[in-house]
Coordinates of C-alpha atoms and ligand atoms in Angstrom, one line a residue:
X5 CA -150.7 8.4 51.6
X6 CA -148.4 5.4 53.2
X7 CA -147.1 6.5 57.0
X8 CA -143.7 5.1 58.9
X9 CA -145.2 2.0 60.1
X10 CA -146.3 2.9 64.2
X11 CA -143.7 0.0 65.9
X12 CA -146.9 -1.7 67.5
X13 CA -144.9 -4.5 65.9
X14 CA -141.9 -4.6 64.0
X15 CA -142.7 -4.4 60.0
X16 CA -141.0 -5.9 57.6
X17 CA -139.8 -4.6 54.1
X18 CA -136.8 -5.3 51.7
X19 CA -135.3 -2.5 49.0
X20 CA -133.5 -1.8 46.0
X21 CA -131.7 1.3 44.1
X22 CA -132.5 2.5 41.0
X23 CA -128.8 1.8 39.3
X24 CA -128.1 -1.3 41.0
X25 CA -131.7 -2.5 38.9
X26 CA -133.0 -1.0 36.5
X27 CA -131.2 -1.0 33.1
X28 CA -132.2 0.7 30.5
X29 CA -130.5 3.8 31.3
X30 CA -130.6 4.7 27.9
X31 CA -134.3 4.8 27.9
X32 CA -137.2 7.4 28.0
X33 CA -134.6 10.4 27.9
X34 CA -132.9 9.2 31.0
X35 CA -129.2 11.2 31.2
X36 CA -125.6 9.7 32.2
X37 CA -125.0 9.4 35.5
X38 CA -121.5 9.2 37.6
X39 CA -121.6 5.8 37.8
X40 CA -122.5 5.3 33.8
X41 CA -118.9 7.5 33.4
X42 CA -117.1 5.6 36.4
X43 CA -118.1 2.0 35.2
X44 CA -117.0 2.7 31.8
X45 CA -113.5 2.9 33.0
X46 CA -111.2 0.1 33.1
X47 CA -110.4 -0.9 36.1
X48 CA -112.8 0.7 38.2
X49 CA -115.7 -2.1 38.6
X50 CA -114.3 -6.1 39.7
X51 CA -115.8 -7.7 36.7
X52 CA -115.7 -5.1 34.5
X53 CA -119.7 -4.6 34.1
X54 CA -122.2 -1.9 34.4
X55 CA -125.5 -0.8 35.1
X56 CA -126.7 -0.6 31.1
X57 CA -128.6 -4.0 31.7
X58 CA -129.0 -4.7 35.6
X59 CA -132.2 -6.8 36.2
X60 CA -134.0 -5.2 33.9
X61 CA -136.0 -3.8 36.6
X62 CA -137.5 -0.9 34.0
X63 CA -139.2 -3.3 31.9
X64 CA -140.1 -6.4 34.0
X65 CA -141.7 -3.9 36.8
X66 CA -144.7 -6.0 37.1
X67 CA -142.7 -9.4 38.0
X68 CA -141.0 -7.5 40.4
X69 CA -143.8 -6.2 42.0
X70 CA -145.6 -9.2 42.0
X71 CA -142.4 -11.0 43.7
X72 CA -142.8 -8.4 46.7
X73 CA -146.5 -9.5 46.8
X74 CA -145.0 -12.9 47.3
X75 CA -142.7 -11.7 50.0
X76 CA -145.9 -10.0 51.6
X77 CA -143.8 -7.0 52.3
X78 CA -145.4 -4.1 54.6
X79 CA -143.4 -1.6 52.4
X80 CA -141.0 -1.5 50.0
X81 CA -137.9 0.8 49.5
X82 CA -136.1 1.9 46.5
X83 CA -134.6 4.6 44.8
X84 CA -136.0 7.2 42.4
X85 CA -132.9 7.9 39.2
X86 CA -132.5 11.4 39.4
X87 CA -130.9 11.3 35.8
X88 CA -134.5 9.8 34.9
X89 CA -136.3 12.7 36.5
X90 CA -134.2 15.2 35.3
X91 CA -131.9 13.7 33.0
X92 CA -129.1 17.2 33.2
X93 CA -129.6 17.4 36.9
X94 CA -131.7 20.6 36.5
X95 CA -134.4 22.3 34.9
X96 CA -136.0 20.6 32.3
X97 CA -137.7 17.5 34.1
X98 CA -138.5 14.2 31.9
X99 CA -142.2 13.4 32.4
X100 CA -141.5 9.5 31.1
X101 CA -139.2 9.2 33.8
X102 CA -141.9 10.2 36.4
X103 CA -143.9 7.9 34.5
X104 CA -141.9 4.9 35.8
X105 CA -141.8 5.8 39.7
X106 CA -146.0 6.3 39.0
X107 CA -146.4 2.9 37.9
X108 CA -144.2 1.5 40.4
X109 CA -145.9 3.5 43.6
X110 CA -149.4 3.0 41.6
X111 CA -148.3 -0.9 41.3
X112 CA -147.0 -1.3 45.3
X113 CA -150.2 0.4 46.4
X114 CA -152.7 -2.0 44.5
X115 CA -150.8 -5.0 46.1
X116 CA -151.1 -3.3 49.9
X117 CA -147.5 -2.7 49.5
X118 CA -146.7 1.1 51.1
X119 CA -143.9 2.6 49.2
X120 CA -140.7 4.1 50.8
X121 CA -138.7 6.3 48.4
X122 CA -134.8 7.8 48.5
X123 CA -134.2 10.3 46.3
X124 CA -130.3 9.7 45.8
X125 CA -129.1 6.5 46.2
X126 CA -125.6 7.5 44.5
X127 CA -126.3 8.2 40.3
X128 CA -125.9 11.8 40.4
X129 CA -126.4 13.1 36.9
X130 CA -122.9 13.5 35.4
X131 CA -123.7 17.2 34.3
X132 CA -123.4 17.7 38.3
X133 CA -120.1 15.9 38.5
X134 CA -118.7 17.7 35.6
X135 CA -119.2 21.1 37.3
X136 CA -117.6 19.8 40.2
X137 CA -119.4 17.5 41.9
X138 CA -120.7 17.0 45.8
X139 CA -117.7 19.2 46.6
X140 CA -119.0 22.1 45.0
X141 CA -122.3 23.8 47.0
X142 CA -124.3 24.3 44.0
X143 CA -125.1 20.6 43.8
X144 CA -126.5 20.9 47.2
X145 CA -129.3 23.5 45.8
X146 CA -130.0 21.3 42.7
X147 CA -130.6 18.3 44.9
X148 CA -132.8 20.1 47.0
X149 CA -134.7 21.4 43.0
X150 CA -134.8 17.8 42.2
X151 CA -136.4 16.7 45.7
X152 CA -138.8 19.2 45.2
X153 CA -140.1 18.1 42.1
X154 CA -140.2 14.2 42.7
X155 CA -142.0 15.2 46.0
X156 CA -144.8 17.4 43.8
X157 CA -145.3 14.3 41.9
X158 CA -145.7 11.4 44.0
X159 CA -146.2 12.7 47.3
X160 CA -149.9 12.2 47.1
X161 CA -149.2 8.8 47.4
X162 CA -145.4 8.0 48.9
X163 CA -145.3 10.0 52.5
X164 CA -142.1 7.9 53.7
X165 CA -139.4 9.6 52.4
X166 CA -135.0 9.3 52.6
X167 CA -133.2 12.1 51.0
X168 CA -130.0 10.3 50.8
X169 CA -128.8 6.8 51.2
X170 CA -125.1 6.3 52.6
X171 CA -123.7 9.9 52.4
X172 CA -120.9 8.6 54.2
X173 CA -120.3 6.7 50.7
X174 CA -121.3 9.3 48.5
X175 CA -118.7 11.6 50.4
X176 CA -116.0 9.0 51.4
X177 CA -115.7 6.1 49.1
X178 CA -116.4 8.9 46.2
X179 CA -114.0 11.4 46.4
X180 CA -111.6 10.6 49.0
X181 CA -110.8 6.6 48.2
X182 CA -112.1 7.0 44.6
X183 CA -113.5 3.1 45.0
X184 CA -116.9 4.2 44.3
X185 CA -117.9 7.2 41.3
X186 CA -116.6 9.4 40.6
X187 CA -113.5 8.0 41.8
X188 CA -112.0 10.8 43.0
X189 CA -109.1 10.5 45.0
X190 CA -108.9 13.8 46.8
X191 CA -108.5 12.9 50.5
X192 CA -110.0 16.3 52.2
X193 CA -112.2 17.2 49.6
X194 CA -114.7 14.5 50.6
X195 CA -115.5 16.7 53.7
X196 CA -116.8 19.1 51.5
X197 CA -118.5 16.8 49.6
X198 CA -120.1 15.5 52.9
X199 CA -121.2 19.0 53.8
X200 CA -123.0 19.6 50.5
X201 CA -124.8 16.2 51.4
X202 CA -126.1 17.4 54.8
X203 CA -126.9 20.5 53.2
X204 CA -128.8 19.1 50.2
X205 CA -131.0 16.9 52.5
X206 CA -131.6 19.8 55.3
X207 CA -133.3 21.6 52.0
X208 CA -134.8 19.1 50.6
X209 CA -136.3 18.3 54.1
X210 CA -137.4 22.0 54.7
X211 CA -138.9 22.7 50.9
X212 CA -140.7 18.9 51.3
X213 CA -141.8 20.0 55.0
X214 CA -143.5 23.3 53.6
X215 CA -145.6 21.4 51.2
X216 CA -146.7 19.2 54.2
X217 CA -144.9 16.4 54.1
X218 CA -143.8 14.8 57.8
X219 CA -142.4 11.6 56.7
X220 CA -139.0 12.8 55.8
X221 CA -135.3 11.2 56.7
X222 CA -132.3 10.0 56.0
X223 CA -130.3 6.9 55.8
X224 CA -127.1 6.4 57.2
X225 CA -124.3 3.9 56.9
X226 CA -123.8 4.1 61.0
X227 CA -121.2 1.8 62.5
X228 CA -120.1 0.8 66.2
X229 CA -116.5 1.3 65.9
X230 CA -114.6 -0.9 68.5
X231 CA -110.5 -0.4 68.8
X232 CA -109.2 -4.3 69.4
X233 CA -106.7 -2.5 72.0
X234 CA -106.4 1.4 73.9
X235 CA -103.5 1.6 71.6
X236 CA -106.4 1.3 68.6
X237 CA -108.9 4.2 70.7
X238 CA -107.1 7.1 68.7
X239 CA -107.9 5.5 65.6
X240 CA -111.1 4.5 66.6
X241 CA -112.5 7.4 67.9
X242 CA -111.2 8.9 64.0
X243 CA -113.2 6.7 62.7
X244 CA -116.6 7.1 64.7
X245 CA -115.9 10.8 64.2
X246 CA -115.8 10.4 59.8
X247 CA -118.7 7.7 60.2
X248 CA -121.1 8.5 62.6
X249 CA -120.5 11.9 64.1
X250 CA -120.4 14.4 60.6
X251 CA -124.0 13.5 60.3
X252 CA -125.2 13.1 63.7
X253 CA -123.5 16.4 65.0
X254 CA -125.2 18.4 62.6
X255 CA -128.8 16.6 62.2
X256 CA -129.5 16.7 66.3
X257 CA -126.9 19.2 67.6
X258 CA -126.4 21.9 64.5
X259 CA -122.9 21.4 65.0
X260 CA -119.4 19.5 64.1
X261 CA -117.8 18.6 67.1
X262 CA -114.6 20.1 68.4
X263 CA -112.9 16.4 67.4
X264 CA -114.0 16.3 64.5
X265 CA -112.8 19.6 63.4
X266 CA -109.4 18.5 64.4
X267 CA -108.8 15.8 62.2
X268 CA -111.2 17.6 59.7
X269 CA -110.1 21.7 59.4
X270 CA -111.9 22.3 56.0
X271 CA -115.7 21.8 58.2
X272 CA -114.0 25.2 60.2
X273 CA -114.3 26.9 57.1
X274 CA -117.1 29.7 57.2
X275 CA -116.8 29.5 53.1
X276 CA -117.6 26.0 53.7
X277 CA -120.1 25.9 56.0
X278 CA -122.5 29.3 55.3
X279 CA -124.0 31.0 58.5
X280 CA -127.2 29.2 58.4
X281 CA -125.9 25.8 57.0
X282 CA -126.4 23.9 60.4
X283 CA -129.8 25.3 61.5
X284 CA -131.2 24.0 58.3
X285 CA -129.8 20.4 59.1
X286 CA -130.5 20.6 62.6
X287 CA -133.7 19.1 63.2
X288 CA -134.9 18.2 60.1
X289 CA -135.3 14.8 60.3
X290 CA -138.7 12.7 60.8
X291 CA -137.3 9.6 61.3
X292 CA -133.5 7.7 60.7
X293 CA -132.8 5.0 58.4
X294 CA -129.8 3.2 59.7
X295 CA -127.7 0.7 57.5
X296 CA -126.2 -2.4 58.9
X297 CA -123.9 -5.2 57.7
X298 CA -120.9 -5.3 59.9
X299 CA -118.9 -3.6 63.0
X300 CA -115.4 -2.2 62.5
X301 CA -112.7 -3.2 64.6
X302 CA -110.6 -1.1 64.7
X303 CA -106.7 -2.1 65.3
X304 CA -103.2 -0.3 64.7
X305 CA -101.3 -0.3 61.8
X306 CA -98.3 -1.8 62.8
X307 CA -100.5 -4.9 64.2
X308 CA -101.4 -8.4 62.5
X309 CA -101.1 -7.5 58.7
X310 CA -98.1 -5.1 58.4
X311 CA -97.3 -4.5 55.1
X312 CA -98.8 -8.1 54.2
X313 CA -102.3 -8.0 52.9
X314 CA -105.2 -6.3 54.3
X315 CA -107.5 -8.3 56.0
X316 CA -110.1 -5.5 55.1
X317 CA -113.5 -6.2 53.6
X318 CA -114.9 -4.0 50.8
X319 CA -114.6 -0.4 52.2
X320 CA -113.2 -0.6 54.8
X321 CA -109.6 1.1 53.8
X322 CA -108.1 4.0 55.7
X323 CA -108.3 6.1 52.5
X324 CA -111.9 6.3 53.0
X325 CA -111.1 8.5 56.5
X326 CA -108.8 11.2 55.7
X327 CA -107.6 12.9 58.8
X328 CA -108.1 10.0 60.8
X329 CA -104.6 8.4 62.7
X330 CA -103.2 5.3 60.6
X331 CA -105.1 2.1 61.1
X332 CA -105.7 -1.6 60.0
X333 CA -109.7 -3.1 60.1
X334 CA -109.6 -6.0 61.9
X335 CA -112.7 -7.7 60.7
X336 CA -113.1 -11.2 62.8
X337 CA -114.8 -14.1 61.5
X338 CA -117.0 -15.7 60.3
X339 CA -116.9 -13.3 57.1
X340 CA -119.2 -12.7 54.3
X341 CA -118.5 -12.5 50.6
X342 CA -117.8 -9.1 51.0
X343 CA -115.1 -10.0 53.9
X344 CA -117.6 -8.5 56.6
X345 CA -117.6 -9.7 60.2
X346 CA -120.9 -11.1 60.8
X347 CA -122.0 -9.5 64.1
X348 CA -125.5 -9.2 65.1
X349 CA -124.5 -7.9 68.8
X350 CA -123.5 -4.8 66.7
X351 CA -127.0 -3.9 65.3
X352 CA -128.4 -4.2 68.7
X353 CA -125.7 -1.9 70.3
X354 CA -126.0 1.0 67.3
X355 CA -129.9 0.7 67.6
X356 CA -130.0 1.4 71.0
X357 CA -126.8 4.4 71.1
X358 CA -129.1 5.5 67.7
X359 CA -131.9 5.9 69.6
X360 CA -130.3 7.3 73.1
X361 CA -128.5 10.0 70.4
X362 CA -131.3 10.9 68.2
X363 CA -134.4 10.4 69.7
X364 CA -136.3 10.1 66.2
X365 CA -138.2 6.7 65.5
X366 CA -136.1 4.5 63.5
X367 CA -136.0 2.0 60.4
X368 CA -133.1 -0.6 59.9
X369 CA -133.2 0.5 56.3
X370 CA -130.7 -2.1 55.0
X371 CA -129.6 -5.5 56.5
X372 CA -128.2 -8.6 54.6
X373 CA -125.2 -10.7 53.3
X374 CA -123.6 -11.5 50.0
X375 CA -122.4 -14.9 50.1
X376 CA -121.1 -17.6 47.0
X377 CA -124.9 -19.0 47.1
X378 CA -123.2 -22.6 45.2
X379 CA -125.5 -24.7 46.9
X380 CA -128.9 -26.1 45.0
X381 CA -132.2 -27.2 46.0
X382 CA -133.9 -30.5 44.6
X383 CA -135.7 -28.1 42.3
X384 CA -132.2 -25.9 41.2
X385 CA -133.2 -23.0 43.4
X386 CA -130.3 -21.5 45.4
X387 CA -130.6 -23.1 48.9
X388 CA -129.1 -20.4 51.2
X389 CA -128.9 -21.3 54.8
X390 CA -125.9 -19.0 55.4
X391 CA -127.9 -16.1 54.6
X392 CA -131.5 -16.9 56.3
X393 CA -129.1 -17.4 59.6
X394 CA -127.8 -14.2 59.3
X395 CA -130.9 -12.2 58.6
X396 CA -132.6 -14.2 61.3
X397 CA -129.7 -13.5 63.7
X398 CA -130.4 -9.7 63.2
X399 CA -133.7 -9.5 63.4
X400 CA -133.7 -11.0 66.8
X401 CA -131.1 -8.6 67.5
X402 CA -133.5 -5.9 66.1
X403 CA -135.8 -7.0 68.8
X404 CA -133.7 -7.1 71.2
X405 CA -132.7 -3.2 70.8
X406 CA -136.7 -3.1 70.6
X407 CA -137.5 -4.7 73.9
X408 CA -134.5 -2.3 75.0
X409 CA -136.5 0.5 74.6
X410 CA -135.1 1.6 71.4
X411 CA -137.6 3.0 69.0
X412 CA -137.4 0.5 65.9
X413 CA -140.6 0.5 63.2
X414 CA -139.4 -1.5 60.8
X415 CA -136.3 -3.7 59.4
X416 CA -135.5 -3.9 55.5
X417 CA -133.8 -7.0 53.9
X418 CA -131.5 -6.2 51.7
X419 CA -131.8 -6.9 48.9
X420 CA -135.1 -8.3 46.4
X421 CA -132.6 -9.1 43.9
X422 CA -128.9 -10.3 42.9
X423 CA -128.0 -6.9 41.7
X424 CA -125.4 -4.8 40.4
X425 CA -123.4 -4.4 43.7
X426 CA -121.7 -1.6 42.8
X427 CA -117.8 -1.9 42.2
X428 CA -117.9 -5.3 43.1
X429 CA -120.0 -5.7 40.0
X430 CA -121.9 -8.6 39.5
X431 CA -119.5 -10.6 41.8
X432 CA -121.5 -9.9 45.4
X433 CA -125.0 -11.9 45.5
X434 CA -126.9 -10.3 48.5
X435 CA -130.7 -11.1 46.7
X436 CA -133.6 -13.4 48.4
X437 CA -133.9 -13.9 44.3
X438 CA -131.6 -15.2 41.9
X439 CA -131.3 -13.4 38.5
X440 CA -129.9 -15.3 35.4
X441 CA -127.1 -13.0 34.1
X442 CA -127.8 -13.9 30.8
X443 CA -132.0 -13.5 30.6
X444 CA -132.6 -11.9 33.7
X445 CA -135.1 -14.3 34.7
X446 CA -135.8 -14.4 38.3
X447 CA -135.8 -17.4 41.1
X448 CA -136.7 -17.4 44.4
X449 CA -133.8 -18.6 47.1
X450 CA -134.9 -20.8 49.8
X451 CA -134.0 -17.0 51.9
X452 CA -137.1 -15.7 49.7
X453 CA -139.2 -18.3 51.1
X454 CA -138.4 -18.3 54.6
X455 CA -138.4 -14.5 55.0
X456 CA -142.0 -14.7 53.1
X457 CA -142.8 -16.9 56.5
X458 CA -141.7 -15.0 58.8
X459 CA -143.6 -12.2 57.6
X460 CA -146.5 -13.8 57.9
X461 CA -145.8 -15.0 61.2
X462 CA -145.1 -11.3 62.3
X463 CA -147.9 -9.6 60.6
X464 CA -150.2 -12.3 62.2
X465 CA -148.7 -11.7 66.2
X466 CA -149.2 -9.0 68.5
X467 CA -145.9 -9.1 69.7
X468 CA -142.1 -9.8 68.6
X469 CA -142.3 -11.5 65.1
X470 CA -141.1 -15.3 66.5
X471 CA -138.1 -16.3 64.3
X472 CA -138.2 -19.7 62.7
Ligands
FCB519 C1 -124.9 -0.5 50.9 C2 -125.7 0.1 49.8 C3 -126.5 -0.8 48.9 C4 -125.8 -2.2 48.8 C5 -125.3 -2.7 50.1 C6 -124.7 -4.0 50.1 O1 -123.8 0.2 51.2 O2 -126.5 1.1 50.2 O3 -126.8 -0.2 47.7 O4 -124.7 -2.0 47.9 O5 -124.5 -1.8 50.7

């Protein structure tokens, strides 16, 4: 069974999720999920496109497994479809849909490859949603069903586990700015919804605990939060509160804080949160995935844009905070393709107040940067220097935080492949491989073949990977 790497050295690893490659989600029984029914309406995805096709991840496995061997990747992380594994979001469980995640763990193990699985990366089976949702408790206790199962199966072989990826935008971007599915636009609600997340991970960690399992966590979408001026602090410390502190609070203290509770009343409600809810959160992580792309500056609302246009990258829009005090993101540059700041001081800063918080060993889950990718190699490939600056830029950041003292085992580029990039569609390019829209085939970016070096170069040293 595959262990958090030990930090001796900092391993490397890059990830996926299910939806944004895998297609076929018609196959092998597989049921709708929320973001089958969200990017079927107009409107709601940039380009208009779906998941139905992706990268064809389902059926060209093998070539994907064989492009991590490439990489040399310690581990790999990606997402398990919990409409594939239980295709109405309970009971009845769809053995060819555990059938997939064996020949992918079964495929990463033969190539030395140690899998890293999260249970939800955002497809919850639309049965779910049509009873009400994250919102509604319930989905908490068939999440933690669902875990259960997945964990019977493959936890002979996978022993690093995330229950969730990005609550923050399961909760936030889902059901309070409605840019992500369901697309729910229900401001307040989304605390609820956020709750039911914790809740659903604390047992899912607890029921995967019993069974032995000590490899268990969850990844967050942390951000530093910086106000550009003290008249921003108010808004500021809003937004750590919605980002940061509704999951730290509960998964090291057992508790939302007193602040939070202010801007956020329905997390005082004892029908919300159940005597218990918190002690089953409290604790129950192994380890913390943290996901970095960008800071967010934080400014006032009257400053810089006005009513002109936002100079806000994708999600970051005061809808996604309800409660918080009005606000503009300030994002400097240089920007990505997604409009984030590119920041590397950030990582380094969240790594180590991640570590001083939580004590727990920690993985840089997801790190990386969309950008227009126009420019061509002798031999056609994409030649991406924008991008191999920026992930080497935050690795060395990563080692910074390590040399710091802060517990870091591992960093994960994101992402193998050009993917579906959610409701940016196919727009956002974030791979270390280019994917022909039309045929799917797949072609290594110079990005691919540099990070495949520096692997190498870090796998081979006892100390800090050197950066090219
Ligand atoms: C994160 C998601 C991931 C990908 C990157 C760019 O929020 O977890 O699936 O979309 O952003």
């Amino acid at each position: 069974m595959t262990r958090l790497p030990d930090g001796r050295t900092l391993a490397f690893g890059t990830a996926t999720a299910a939806y944004q490659v895998e297609g076929a989600t018609a196959a092998d029984g597989r049921g709708p999920s929320i973001w089958d029914t969200f990017a079927a309406r107009p409107g709601s995805v940039l380009d208009g496109s779906d998941g139905r096709v992706a990268c064809a991840s389902y059926r060209r496995l093998d070539e994907d497994l064989d492009l991590l061997a490439g990489l040399g990747v310690a581990f790999y992380r990606f997402s398990v479809a919990w409409p594939r594994v239980q295709p109405t979001g309970s009971g009845a469980v769809e053995p060819r849909g555990l059938a997939y995640y064996d020949r992918l763990v079964d495929g990463l193990l033969e190539r030395g490859i140690a899998p890293m699985a999260t249970l939800y990366h955002w497809d919850l089976p639309q049965p779910l949603e049509d009873a009400g949702g994250w919102p509604v408790r319930d989905t908490a206790l068939r999440f933690a069903d669902y875990a259960t199962v997945v964990h019977d199966h493959l936890g002979d072989r996978v022993g690093v586990w995330a229950t969730h990826n990005e609550p923050w935008c399961a909760a936030y971007l889902g059901y309070a700015a409605g840019k992500h599915a369901p697309g729910r636009r229900e401001g307040d609600v989304a605390h609820r919804a956020a709750h039911h997340l914790l809740l659903g991970h604390g047992l899912a960690a607890a029921r995967m605990h019993e069974a032995g399992a000590d490899g268990v966590g969850i990844v967050l979408n942390l951000a530093p939060v910086w106000p550009e001026r003290p008249a921003a602090a108010r808004a500021a410390d809003g937004i750590d509160a919605i980002r940061n502190r509704v999951w730290l609070g509960p998964l090291v203290d057992g508790a939302y804080d007193e602040g939070l509770r202010a801007i956020a009343p329905a997390l005082d409600d004892s029908r919300l949160v159940q005597d218990g809810d918190l002690t089953t959160v409290a604790g129950s992580c192994d380890w913390l995935g943290v996901n970095y792309y960008t800071p967010e500056r934080i400014d006032t609302s009257d400053v810089g844009g006005g009513d002109g246009p936002a100079a806000d990258g994708v999600g970051q829009e005061a809808s996604a905070y309800p409660g918080a005090a009005p606000l503009r993101f300030a994002p400097r540059p240089p920007l990505t393709a997604m409009g984030w700041e590119v920041e590397p001081r950030g990582l380094e800063e969240l790594l180590l107040a991640t570590h001083r918080r939580t004590g727990l060993p920690l993985v840089v889950t997801e790190n990386g940067a969309a950008y227009a990718d126009e420019r061509r190699a002798a031999d056609g490939s994409v030649d991406d220097p924008d991008r191999i600056a920026y992930l080497r830029d935050h690795i060395a950041a990563v080692e910074r935080a390590r040399a710091a003292g802060a517990d870091v085992r591992a960093y994960v580029a994101w992402t193998l492949l050009d993917n579906f990039e959610w409701a940016e569609g196919y727009t956002k390019k974030f791979g270390l491989v280019e994917v022909d829209r039309a045929d799917q085939t797949r072609t290594p970016k110079t990005s691919y073949r540099w990070y495949a070096d520096v692997i190498h170069a870090g796998a081979s040293a006892s100390g800090p990977a050197p950066i090219p």
